[in-house]
């Protein structure tokens, strides 16, 4: 049932190109527009939305953090992202025009369920992004967009995360489409890029051997830091979460711009620091800033593990280890940049003799608050 792989996690990492493609299937019409008929919230209602609030936990929360960048850029609707476990306890401001998006692989996470119940009590519409047909969260929501990742068995979420990202992009683009924002042309181009992206994920998977080798060489380390900017910041958080739960190592993700506000004090000789580098094309100012962050940490002796786009030569002098990912539009980069971090964590877990599919103290779905 593991399809020839040693662990479900390895199988699920390998299934990601198909999971991504399946989640797009039937949702882009021949004219290149989105058809999300299954989202039973009318176009008229979606045009009224004045705020989007995303609630989720763990890896699904990281997908939500990335969705915020896409939703605000493509739709200009303000978007908040909140840990489901914090949400209802702070008396959030919600109304009939708020669209609440609950993201959950299992559809049974109690914190997320309680958050969506609270939102519905306040009169908000709830859209679930979920991987499990007929589970509680979609049943209790006004509408659901299913991710088509197939069953995810390993406790550490991988293919569900990539498909959650795809679903979030679809919702963001659909909101942009029905509201006719000024990004109209860009939306068409992104839909085209999105329909190609599963091949790019496949290409990343084909080049992972050096990442595995690197992971094995770091098996005796205690700490790994992860840095990113813009959508690379939630990717850094996700890389750190994977490493904590699988390798039982101290791992932290930071927004690279925050380094100088404290975390840089942690840098010591030979400390592995993974840096997710934004594309040098497009918003190049982001790229230049992160290159100087890499220089800063390297000057203090950090061992830099740099994840950068093919053709990005500016990072080469400062990378102790360079992991290449295909060029993608900035907002879609997490779909390719997360994959090496999953492979890295999985290999480190194996090298440290940990149980990959069933890490200690964790359950696949957390059905208590
Ligand atoms: O089933 P859900 O997506 O609601 O689960 C949320 C988190 O419990 C889950 O993503 C958790 O963080 C994973 N073990 C991370 O790999």
PDB file of C-alpha atoms and ligand atoms in Angstrom, residues 57-60 104-106 109 155-157 242 245, ligand 1:
ATOM      1  CA  UNK A  57      -4.117  25.117  12.231  1.00  0.00           C
ATOM      2  CA  UNK A  58      -0.565  23.924  11.619  1.00  0.00           C
ATOM      3  CA  UNK A  59       0.331  23.353   8.005  1.00  0.00           C
ATOM      4  CA  UNK A  60      -3.120  24.458   6.834  1.00  0.00           C
ATOM      5  CA  UNK A 104      -8.408  21.582   6.887  1.00  0.00           C
ATOM      6  CA  UNK A 105      -7.014  18.402   5.387  1.00  0.00           C
ATOM      7  CA  UNK A 106      -8.933  16.070   7.682  1.00  0.00           C
ATOM      8  CA  UNK A 109      -9.833  19.462  13.469  1.00  0.00           C
ATOM      9  CA  UNK A 155       1.000  12.571  10.026  1.00  0.00           C
ATOM     10  CA  UNK A 156       3.195  15.233   8.429  1.00  0.00           C
ATOM     11  CA  UNK A 157       1.136  16.988   5.812  1.00  0.00           C
ATOM     12  CA  UNK A 242       8.181  19.847   9.209  1.00  0.00           C
ATOM     13  CA  UNK A 245       7.599  17.246  13.925  1.00  0.00           C
TER      14      UNK A 245
HETATM   15  O1  LIG B   1      -6.485  18.197   9.211  1.00  0.00           O
HETATM   16  P1  LIG B   1      -6.022  19.615   9.343  1.00  0.00           P
HETATM   17  O2  LIG B   1      -5.516  20.185   8.072  1.00  0.00           O
HETATM   18  O3  LIG B   1      -7.087  20.517   9.942  1.00  0.00           O
HETATM   19  O4  LIG B   1      -4.821  19.570  10.361  1.00  0.00           O
HETATM   20  C1  LIG B   1      -4.207  20.742  10.822  1.00  0.00           C
HETATM   21  C2  LIG B   1      -2.908  20.423  11.535  1.00  0.00           C
HETATM   22  O5  LIG B   1      -3.142  19.607  12.647  1.00  0.00           O
HETATM   23  C3  LIG B   1      -1.887  19.729  10.605  1.00  0.00           C
HETATM   24  O6  LIG B   1      -1.631  20.482   9.462  1.00  0.00           O
HETATM   25  C4  LIG B   1      -0.572  19.491  11.334  1.00  0.00           C
HETATM   26  O7  LIG B   1       0.056  20.708  11.620  1.00  0.00           O
HETATM   27  C5  LIG B   1       0.337  18.565  10.499  1.00  0.00           C
HETATM   28  N1  LIG B   1       0.785  17.450  11.299  1.00  0.00           N
HETATM   29  C6  LIG B   1       1.551  19.277   9.963  1.00  0.00           C
HETATM   30  O8  LIG B   1       2.354  18.448   9.203  1.00  0.00           O
END
